Coordinates of C-alpha atoms and ligand atoms in Angstrom, one line a residue:
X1 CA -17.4 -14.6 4.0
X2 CA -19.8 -13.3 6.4
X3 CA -23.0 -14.0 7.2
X4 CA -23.5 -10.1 6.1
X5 CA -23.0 -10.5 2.7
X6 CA -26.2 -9.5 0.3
X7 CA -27.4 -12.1 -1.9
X8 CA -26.2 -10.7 -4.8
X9 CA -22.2 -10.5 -5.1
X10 CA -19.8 -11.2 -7.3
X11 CA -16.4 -12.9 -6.1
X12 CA -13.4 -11.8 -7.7
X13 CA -10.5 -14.8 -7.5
X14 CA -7.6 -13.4 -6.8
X15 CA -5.0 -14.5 -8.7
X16 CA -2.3 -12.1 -7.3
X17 CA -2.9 -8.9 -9.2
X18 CA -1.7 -6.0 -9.2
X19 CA -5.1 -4.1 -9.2
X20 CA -7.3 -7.2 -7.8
X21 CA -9.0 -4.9 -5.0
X22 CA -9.7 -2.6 -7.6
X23 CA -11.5 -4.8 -9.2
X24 CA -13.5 -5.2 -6.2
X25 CA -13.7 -1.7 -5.8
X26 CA -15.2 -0.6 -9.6
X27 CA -17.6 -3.3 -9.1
X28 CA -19.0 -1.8 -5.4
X29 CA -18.4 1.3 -7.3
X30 CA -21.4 0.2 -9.8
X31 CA -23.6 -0.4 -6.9
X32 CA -23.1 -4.2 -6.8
X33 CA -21.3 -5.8 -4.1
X34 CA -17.9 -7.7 -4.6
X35 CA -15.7 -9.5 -2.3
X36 CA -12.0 -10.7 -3.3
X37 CA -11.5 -14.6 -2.7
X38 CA -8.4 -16.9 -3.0
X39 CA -8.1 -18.1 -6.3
X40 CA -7.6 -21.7 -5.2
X41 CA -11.0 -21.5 -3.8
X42 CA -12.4 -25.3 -4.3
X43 CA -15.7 -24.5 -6.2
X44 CA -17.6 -26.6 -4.0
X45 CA -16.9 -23.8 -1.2
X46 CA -17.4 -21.3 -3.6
X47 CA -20.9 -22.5 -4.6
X48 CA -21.4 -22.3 -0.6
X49 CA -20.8 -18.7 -1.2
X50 CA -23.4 -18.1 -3.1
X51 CA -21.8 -15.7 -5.7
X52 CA -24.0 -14.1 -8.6
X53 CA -20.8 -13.9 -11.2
X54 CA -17.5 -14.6 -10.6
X55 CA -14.4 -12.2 -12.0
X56 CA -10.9 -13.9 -12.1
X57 CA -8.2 -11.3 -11.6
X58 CA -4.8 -10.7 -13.2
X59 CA -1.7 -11.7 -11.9
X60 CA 2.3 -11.7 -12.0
X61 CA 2.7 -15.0 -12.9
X62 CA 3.0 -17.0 -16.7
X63 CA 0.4 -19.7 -16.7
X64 CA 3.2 -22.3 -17.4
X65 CA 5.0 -21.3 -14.9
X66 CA 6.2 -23.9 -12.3
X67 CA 4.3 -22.6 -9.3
X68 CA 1.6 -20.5 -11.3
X69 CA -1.7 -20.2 -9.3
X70 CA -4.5 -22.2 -10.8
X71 CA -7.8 -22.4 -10.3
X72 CA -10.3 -25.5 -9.5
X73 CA -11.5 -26.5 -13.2
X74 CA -15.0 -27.0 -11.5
X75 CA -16.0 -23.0 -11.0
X76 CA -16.9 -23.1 -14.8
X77 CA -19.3 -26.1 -14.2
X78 CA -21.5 -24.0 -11.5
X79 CA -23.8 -22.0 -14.4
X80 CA -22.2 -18.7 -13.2
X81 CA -21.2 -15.9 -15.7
X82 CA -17.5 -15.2 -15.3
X83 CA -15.4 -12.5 -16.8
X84 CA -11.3 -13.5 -16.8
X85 CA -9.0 -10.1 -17.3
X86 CA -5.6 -10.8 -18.2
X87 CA -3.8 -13.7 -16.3
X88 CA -7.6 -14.9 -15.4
X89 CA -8.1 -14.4 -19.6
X90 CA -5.0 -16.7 -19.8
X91 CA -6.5 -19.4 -17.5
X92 CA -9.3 -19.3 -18.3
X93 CA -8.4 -20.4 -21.4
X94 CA -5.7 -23.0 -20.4
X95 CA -8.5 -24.7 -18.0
X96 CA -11.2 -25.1 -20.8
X97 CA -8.7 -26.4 -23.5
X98 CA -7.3 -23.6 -25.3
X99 CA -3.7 -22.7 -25.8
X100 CA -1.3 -19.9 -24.5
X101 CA 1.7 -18.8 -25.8
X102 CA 5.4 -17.0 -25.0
X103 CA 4.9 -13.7 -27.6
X104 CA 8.0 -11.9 -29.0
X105 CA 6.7 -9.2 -28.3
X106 CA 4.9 -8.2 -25.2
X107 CA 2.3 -5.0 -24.7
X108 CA 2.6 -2.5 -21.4
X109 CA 0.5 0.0 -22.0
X110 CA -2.3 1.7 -23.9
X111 CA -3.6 -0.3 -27.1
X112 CA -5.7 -0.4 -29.3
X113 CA -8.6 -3.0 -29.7
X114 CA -10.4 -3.9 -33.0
X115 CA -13.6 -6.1 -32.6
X116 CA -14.3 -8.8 -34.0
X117 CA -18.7 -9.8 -34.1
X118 CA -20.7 -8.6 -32.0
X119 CA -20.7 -9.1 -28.5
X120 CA -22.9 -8.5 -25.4
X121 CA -19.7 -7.6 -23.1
X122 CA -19.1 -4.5 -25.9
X123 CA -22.8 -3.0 -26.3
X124 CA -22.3 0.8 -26.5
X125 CA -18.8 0.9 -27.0
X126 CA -17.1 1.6 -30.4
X127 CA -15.1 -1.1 -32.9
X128 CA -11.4 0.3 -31.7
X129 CA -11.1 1.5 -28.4
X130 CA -8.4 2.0 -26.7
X131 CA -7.2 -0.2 -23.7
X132 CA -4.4 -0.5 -21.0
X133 CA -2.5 -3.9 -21.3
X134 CA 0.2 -5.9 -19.8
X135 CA 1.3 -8.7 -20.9
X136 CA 4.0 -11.4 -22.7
X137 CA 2.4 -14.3 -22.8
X138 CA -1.1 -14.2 -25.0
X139 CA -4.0 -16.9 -25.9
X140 CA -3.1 -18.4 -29.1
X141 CA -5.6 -20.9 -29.4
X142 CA -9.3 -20.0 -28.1
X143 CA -11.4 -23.0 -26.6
X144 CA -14.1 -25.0 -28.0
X145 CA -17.4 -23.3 -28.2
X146 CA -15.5 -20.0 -28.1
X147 CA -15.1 -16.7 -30.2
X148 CA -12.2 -14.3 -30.2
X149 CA -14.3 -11.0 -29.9
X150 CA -11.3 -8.4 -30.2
X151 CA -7.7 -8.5 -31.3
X152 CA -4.4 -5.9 -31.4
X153 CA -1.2 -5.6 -33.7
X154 CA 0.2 -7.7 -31.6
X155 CA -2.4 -10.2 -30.1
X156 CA -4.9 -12.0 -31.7
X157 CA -6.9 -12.7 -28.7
X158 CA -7.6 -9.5 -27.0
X159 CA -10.8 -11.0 -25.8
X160 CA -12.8 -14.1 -26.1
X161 CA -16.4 -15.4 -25.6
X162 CA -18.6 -18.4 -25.2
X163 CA -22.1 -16.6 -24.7
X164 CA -24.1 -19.9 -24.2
X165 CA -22.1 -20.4 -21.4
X166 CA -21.8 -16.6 -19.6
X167 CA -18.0 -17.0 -20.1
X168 CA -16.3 -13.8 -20.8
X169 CA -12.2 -12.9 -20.7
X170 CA -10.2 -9.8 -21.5
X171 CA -6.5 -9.8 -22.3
X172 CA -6.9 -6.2 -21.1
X173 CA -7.5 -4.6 -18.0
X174 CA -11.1 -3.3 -17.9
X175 CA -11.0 -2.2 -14.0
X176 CA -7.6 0.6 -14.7
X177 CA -9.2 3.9 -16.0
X178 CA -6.9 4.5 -18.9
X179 CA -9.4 1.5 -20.3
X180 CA -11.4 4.0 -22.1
X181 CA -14.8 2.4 -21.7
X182 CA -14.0 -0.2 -18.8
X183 CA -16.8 0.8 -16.5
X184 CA -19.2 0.5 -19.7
X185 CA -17.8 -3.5 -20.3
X186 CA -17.9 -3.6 -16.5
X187 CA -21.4 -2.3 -16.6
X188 CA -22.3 -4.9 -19.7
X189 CA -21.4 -7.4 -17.3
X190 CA -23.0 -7.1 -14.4
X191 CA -26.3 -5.8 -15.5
X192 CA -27.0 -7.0 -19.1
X193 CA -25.4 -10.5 -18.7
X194 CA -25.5 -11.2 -15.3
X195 CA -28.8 -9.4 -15.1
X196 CA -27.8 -7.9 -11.1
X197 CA -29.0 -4.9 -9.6
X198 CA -27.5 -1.9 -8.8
X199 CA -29.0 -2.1 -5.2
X200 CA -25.8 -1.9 -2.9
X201 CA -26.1 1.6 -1.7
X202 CA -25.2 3.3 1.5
X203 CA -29.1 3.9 2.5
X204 CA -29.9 -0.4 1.6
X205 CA -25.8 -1.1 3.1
X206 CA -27.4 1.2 6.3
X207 CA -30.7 -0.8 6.4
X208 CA -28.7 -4.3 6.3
X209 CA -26.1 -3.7 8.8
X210 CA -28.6 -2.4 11.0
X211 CA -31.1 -5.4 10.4
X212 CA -27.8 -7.4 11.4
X213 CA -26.3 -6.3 13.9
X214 CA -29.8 -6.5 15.7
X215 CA -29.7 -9.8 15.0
X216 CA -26.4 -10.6 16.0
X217 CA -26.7 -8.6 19.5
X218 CA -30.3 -9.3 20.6
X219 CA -30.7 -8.1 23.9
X220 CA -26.9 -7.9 25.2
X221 CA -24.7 -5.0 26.3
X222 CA -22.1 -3.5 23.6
X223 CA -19.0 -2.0 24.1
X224 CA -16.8 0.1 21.7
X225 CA -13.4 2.2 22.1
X226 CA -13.9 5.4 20.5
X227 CA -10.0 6.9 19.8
X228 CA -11.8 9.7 17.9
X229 CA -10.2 8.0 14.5
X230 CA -12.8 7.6 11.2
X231 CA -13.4 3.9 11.7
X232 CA -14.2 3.7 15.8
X233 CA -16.7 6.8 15.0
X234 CA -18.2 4.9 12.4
X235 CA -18.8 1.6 13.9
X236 CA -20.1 3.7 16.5
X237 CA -22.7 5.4 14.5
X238 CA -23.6 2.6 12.9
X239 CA -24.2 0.3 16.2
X240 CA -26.0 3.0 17.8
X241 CA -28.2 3.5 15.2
X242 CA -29.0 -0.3 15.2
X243 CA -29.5 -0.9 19.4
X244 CA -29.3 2.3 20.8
X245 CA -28.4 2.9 24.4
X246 CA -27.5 -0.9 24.7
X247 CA -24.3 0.6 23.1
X248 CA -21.5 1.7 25.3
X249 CA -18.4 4.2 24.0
X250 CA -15.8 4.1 26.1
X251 CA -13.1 6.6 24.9
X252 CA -9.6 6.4 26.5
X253 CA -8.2 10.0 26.7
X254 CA -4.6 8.9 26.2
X255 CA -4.0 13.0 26.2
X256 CA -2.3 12.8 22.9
X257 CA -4.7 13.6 20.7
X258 CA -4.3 17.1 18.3
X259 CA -5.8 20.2 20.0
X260 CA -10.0 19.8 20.0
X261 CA -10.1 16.3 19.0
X262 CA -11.3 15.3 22.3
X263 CA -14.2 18.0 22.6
X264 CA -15.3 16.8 18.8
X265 CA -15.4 12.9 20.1
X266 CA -17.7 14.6 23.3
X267 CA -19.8 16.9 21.4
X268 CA -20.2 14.4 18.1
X269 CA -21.2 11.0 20.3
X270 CA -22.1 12.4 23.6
X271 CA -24.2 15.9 22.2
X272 CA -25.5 15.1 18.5
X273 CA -25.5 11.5 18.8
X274 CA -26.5 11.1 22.6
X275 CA -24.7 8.2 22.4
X276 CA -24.2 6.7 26.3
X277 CA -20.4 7.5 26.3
X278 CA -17.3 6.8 29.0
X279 CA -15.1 9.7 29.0
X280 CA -11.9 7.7 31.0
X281 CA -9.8 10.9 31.7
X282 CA -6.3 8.5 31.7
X283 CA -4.1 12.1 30.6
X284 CA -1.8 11.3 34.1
X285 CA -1.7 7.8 33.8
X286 CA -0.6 8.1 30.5
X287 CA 2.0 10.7 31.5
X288 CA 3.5 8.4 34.5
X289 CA 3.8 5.4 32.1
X290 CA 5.5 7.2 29.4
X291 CA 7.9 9.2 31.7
X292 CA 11.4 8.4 30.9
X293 CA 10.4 6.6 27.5
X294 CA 12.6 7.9 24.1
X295 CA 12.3 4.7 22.0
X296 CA 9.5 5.0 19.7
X297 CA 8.7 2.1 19.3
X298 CA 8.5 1.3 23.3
X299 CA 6.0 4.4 23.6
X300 CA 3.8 2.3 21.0
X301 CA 4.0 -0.6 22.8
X302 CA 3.4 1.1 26.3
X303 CA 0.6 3.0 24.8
X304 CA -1.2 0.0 22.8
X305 CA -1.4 -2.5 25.7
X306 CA -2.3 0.5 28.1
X307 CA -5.3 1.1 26.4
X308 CA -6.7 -2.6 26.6
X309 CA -5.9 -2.1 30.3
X310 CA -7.9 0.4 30.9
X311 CA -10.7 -0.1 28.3
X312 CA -11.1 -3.7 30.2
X313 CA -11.3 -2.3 33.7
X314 CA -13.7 -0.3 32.2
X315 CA -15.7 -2.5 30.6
X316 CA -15.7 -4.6 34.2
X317 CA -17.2 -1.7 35.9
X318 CA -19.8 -1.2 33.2
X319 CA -21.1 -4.8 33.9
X320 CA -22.8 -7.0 31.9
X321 CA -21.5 -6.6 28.6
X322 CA -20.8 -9.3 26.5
X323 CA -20.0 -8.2 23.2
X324 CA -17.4 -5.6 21.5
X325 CA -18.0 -3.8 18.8
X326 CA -14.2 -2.8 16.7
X327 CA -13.6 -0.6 13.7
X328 CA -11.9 -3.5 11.9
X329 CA -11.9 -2.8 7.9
X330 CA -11.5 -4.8 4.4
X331 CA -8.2 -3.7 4.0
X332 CA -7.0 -4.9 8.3
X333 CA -8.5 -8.1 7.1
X334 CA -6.6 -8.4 3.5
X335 CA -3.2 -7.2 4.0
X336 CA -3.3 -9.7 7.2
X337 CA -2.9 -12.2 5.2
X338 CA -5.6 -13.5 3.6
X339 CA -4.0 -14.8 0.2
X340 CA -0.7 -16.6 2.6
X341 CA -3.4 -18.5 5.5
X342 CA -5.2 -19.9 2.2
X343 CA -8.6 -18.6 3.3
X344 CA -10.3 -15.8 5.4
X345 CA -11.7 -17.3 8.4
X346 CA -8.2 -18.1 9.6
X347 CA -6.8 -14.8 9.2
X348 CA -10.0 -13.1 10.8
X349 CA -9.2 -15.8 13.8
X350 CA -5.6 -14.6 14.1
X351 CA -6.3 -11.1 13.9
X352 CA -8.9 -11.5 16.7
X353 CA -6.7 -13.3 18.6
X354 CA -4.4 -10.0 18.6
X355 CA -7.1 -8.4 21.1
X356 CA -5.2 -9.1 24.4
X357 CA -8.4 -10.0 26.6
X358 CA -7.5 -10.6 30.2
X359 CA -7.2 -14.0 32.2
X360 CA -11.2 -15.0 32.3
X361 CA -12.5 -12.0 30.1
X362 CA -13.9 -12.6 26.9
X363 CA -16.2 -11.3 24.5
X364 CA -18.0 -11.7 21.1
X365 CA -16.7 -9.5 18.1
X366 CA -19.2 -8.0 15.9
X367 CA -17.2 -6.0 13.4
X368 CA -19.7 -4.7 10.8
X369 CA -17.1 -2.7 8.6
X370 CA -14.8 -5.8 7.9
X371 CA -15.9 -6.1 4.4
X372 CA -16.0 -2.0 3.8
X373 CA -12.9 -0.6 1.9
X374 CA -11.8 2.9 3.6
X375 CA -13.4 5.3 1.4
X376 CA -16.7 3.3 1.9
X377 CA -16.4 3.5 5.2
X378 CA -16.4 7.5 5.2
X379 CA -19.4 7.4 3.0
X380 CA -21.1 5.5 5.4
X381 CA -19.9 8.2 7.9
X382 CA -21.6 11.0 6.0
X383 CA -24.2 9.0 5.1
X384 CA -25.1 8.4 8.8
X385 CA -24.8 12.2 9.7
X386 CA -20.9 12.6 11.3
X387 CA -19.5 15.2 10.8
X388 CA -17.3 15.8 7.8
X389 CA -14.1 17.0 10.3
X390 CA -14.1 13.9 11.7
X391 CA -15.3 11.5 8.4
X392 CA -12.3 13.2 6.6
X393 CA -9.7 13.0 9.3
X394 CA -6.3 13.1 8.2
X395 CA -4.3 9.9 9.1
X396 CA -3.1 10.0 12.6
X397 CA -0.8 7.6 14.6
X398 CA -2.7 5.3 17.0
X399 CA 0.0 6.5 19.4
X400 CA -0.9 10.3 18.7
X401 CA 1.6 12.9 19.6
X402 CA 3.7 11.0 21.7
X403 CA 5.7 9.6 18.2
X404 CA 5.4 13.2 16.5
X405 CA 7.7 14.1 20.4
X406 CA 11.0 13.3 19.6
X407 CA 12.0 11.8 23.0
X408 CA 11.0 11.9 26.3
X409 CA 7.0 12.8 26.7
X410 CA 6.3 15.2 28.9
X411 CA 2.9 17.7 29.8
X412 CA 5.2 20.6 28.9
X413 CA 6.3 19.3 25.4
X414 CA 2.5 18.3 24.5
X415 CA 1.1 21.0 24.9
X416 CA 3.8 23.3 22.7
X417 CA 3.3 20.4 20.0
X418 CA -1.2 20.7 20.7
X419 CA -0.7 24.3 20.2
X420 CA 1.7 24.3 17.1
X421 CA 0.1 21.8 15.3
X422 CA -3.0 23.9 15.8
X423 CA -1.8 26.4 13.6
X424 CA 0.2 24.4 11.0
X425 CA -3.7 22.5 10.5
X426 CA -5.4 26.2 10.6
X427 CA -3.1 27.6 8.3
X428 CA -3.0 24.3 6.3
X429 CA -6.6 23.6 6.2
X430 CA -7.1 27.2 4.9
X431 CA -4.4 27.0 1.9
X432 CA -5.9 23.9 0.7
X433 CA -9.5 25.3 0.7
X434 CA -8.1 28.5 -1.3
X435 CA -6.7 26.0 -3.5
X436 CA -10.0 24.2 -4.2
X437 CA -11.6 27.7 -4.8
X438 CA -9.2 27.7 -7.5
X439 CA -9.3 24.4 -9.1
X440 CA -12.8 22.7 -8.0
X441 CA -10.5 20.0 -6.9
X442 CA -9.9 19.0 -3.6
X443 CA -7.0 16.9 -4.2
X444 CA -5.1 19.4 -6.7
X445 CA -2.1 18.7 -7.4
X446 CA 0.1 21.1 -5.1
X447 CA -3.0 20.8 -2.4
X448 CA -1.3 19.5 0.9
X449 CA -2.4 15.6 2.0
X450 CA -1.6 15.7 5.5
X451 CA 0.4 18.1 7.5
X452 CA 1.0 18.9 11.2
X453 CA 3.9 19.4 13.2
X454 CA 6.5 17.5 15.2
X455 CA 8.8 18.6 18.2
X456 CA 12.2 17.3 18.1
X457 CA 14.3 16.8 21.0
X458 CA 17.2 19.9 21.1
X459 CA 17.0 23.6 22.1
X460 CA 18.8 26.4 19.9
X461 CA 19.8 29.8 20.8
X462 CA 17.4 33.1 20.0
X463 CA 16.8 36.3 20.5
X464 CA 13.4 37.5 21.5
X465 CA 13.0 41.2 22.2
X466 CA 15.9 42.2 23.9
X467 CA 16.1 39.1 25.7
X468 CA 17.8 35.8 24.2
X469 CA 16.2 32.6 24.1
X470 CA 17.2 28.7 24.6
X471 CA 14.2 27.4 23.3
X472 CA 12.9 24.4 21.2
X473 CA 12.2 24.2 17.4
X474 CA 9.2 23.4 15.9
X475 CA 9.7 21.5 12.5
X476 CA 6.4 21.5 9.9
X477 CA 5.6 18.5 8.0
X478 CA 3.2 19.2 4.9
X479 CA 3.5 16.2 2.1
X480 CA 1.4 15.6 -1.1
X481 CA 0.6 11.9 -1.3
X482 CA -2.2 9.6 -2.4
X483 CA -2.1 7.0 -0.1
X484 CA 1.6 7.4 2.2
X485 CA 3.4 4.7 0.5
X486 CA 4.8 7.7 -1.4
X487 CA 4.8 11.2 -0.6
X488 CA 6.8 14.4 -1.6
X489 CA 6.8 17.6 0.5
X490 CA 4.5 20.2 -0.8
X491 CA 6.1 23.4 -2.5
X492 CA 4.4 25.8 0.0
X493 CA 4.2 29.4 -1.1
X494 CA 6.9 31.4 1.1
X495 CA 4.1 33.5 2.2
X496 CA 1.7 30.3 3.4
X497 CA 5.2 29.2 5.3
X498 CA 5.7 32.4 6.2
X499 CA 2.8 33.0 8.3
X500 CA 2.7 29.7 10.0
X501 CA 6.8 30.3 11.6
X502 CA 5.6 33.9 12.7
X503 CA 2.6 32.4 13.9
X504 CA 3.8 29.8 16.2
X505 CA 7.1 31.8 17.4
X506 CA 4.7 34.6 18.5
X507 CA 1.8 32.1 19.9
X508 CA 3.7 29.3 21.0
X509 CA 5.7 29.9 24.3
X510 CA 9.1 27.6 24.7
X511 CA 9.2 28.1 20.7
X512 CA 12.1 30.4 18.7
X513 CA 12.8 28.3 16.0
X514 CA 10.3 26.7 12.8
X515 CA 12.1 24.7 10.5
X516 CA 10.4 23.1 7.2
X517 CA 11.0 19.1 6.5
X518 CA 11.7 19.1 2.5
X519 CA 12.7 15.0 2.5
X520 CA 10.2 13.4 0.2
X521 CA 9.0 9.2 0.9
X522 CA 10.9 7.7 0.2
X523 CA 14.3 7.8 1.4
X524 CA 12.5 9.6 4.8
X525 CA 8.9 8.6 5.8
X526 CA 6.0 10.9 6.6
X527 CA 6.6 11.2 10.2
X528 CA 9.1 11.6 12.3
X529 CA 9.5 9.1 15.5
Ligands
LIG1 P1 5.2 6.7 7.6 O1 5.7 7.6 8.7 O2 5.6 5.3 7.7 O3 3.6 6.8 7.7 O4 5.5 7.3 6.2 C1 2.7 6.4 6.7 C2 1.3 6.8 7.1 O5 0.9 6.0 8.2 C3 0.4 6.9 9.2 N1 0.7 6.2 10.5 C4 -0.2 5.6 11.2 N2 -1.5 5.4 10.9 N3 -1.7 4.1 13.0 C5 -2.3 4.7 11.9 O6 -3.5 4.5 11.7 C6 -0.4 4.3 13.2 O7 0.1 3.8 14.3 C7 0.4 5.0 12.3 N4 1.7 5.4 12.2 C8 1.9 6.1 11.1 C9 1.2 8.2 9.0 O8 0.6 9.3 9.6 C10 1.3 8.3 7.5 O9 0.1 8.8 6.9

């Protein structure tokens, strides 16, 4: 945990659940701040933590299971009010004495709750409600000093109490929204038993991350590398706004950005923000190490370490700086592993240690989104005045165009893919808006997720005029997703698809050909490399 954290928080224990950062996530969501922790945690470094509540998550496994993750007996002897969903229900009740059992018959799904008393956890809230489950095993016994406060058809211990002590469990999951009054137990919790406040909120998150990151710099020099990407442009913001000009962008112009982005990074940082900013022009270096290059993933290698190469000799001829400033966020820092090291600080060590410095170069990290999950993070953006094109960015390869070229990288391919893609994002950005006119929504449900073009690596014959053509096709990639691990292509209207192939044939020289990718994710994946 970082220094950063606000002295109110409430630790979630991750027992290996399914929805265990959403947990985190409802709680931030109710202006309190959470932070997911192993679930092995010993409580005396836990109590180190100084947490205000502590949730214990769900999880996969059966409570008598072989290798079932457990949890140090001790975190119920610290005087903190905790709140067990599911597997933590089950454990919570296995650890303080009671009993679990293998049911016959298991719930997955919505249910139905019936209270039993009255309980602090259910104020507001009616005597059946329904509830999302999933489950086989259930408490059968409750501990001593406890109450069973709610039970279904099928389980007798939907949820269990022992007020005296703050201790709270749900067989249910309160955190999934099909829980019809979740955020109102949720809210119960945190407020009326825990007595917290709802004080974590972007203007007080602002005012502590500035307050820190003053602290943490003092007087030194900062540096950042700007790749015109959501997190890099918040950091920035937010480092600025705490030291000023002792901040430093550098921004590597790799050259394979989409059509504008680099004037936005210039006229955001450098114009609005008058942020001291180092455009490094490195289009022809770029070009020269990427000549002759078709392997995908050898263009992302050449391109990654390239851009420490230059961002370092950069940094040398600024002079004097000592620290660097990276867009690292919550999610970089929990899908590296945090759960499999057995504890954060050495996953935050090996994921530093990823930064290639040079032979006798080094310098302090301060990374003040690492406990911000993405959305957050473009809150903060709004909050501290970027722009809503850039906040909103779609997601965009770290290697840019060159893995949306199929091949060899050349100036003459990029700038037929910059000026395509212009168009299928003009076009695209347009269709969605009509579609929001529509519904109010901005994520409909035929409304496009991300979209933008890619240049494969053939020719195909046309006719232009009188004159025929052997010239490249463009293909359009337009998929309706939530969050890329799955995605389906979006059922364009002919007339939306229509306009963009016209478009580009007539805009676009070296183009005779658009073709439309209709491969959902899986079996293909969103882009093409
Ligand atoms: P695929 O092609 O695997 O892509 O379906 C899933 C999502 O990831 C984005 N993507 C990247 N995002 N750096 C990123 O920040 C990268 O190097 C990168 N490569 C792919 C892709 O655009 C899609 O949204």
């Amino acid at each position: 945990m970082s220094e950063a954290t606000p002295k109110q928080f409430v630790a979630v224990l991750d027992f290996g659940a399914q929805y265990g950062q959403l947990i985190a996530r409802r709680v931030r969501d109710l202006h309190v701040y959470s932070e997911i922790v192993p679930c092995d945690i010993p409580a005396d470094e836990l109590a180190a933590m100084k947490p205000s509540a502590l949730i214990l998550s769900g999880g996969p496994a059966s409570v008598y299971a072989e290798d079932a993750p457990s949890v140090d007996p001790a975190i119920f002897t610290l005087g903190l009010p905790v709140l067990g969903f599911c597997y933590g229900h089950q454990i919570m009740a296995v650890t303080l004495g009671g009993e679990v059992a293998h049911s016959e018959v298991g719930e997955y799904g919505p249910a139905t709750i019936v209270r039993d008393g009255e309980s602090s956890l259910y104020v507001g809230t009616p005597d059946e409600q329904t509830v999302w489950m999933s489950h086989r095993d259930a408490v059968s016994r409750v501990p001593e000093g406890f109450v069973v406060t709610s039970h279904t058809d099928v389980c007798p211990v939907a949820s269990m109490e022992c007020a005296e002590r703050k201790l709270f469990s749900t067989q249910f999951h309160p955190e999934v929204r099909h829980t019809e009054h979740g955020r109102r137990l949720l809210e119960n919790f945190l407020f009326d038993i825990c007595g917290l406040d709802a004080t974590w909120t972007m203007d007080n998150i602002i005012d502590e991350k500035v307050a820190e990151i003053r602290a943490q710099v003092g007087e030194r020099k900062v540096i950042l590398g700007l790749s015109g990407g959501v997190d890099s442009s918040v950091v920035a913001a937010l480092v600025h706004r705490a030291i000023g000009d002792q901040l430093t962008c550098v921004f590597v112009n790799h050259g394979m950005l989409r059509k504008g982005e680099p004037e936005m990074v210039e006229e955001v940082f450098r114009d609005q923000f008058q942020v001291p900013l180092v455009h490094v022009h490195a289009e022809q270096r770029y070009e020269r190490l990427l000549a002759g290059v078709t392997e995908p993933e050898e263009k992302r290698r050449r391109i990654g370490s390239e851009f420490w190469k230059v961002f370092f000799d950069e940094a040398q001829r600024i002079g004097g700086v000592e620290m660097l400033a990276q867009g690292t966020i919550y999610p970089d820092i929990i899908e590296s592993g945090a759960r499999k090291t057995g504890g954060k600080a050495s996953t935050i060590k090996s994921h530093h240690n990823l930064i290639p410095f040079p032979e006798g170069v080094h310098f302090d990290l301060i990374e003040p989104l690492d406990h911000f999950f993405k959305d957050e993070v473009r809150e903060l953006g709004v909050a501290l005045g970027l722009p809503d094109r850039m906040v909103y960015r779609q997601p965009f390869p770290g290697p840019g165009l060159a893995i949306r070229i199929i091949g060899e990288v050349t100036s003459e391919k990029l700038e037929i893919l910059k000026n395509a893609d212009a168009i299928v994002r003009e076009e695209l950005d347009a269709y969605n808006e009509r579609l929001f006119e529509e519904t109010g929504e901005r994520n409909s449900e035929h409304s496009c997720w991300q979209y933008f073009a890619v240049l494969p690596d053939i020719r195909s014959v046309g006719v232009m005029g009188d004159e025929r053509t052997y010239a490249r096709p463009v293909i359009v990639r337009a998929v309706e997703s939530s969050d890329a691990m799955t995605a389906d292509w979006a059922k364009l209207p002919y007339d939306v698809l229509g306009r963009i192939s016209s478009r580009i044939v007539a805009e676009v020289p070296g183009v005779n050909r658009v073709v439309y990718d209709v491969t959902p994710k899986p079996p293909a994946t969103i882009e093409w490399e």
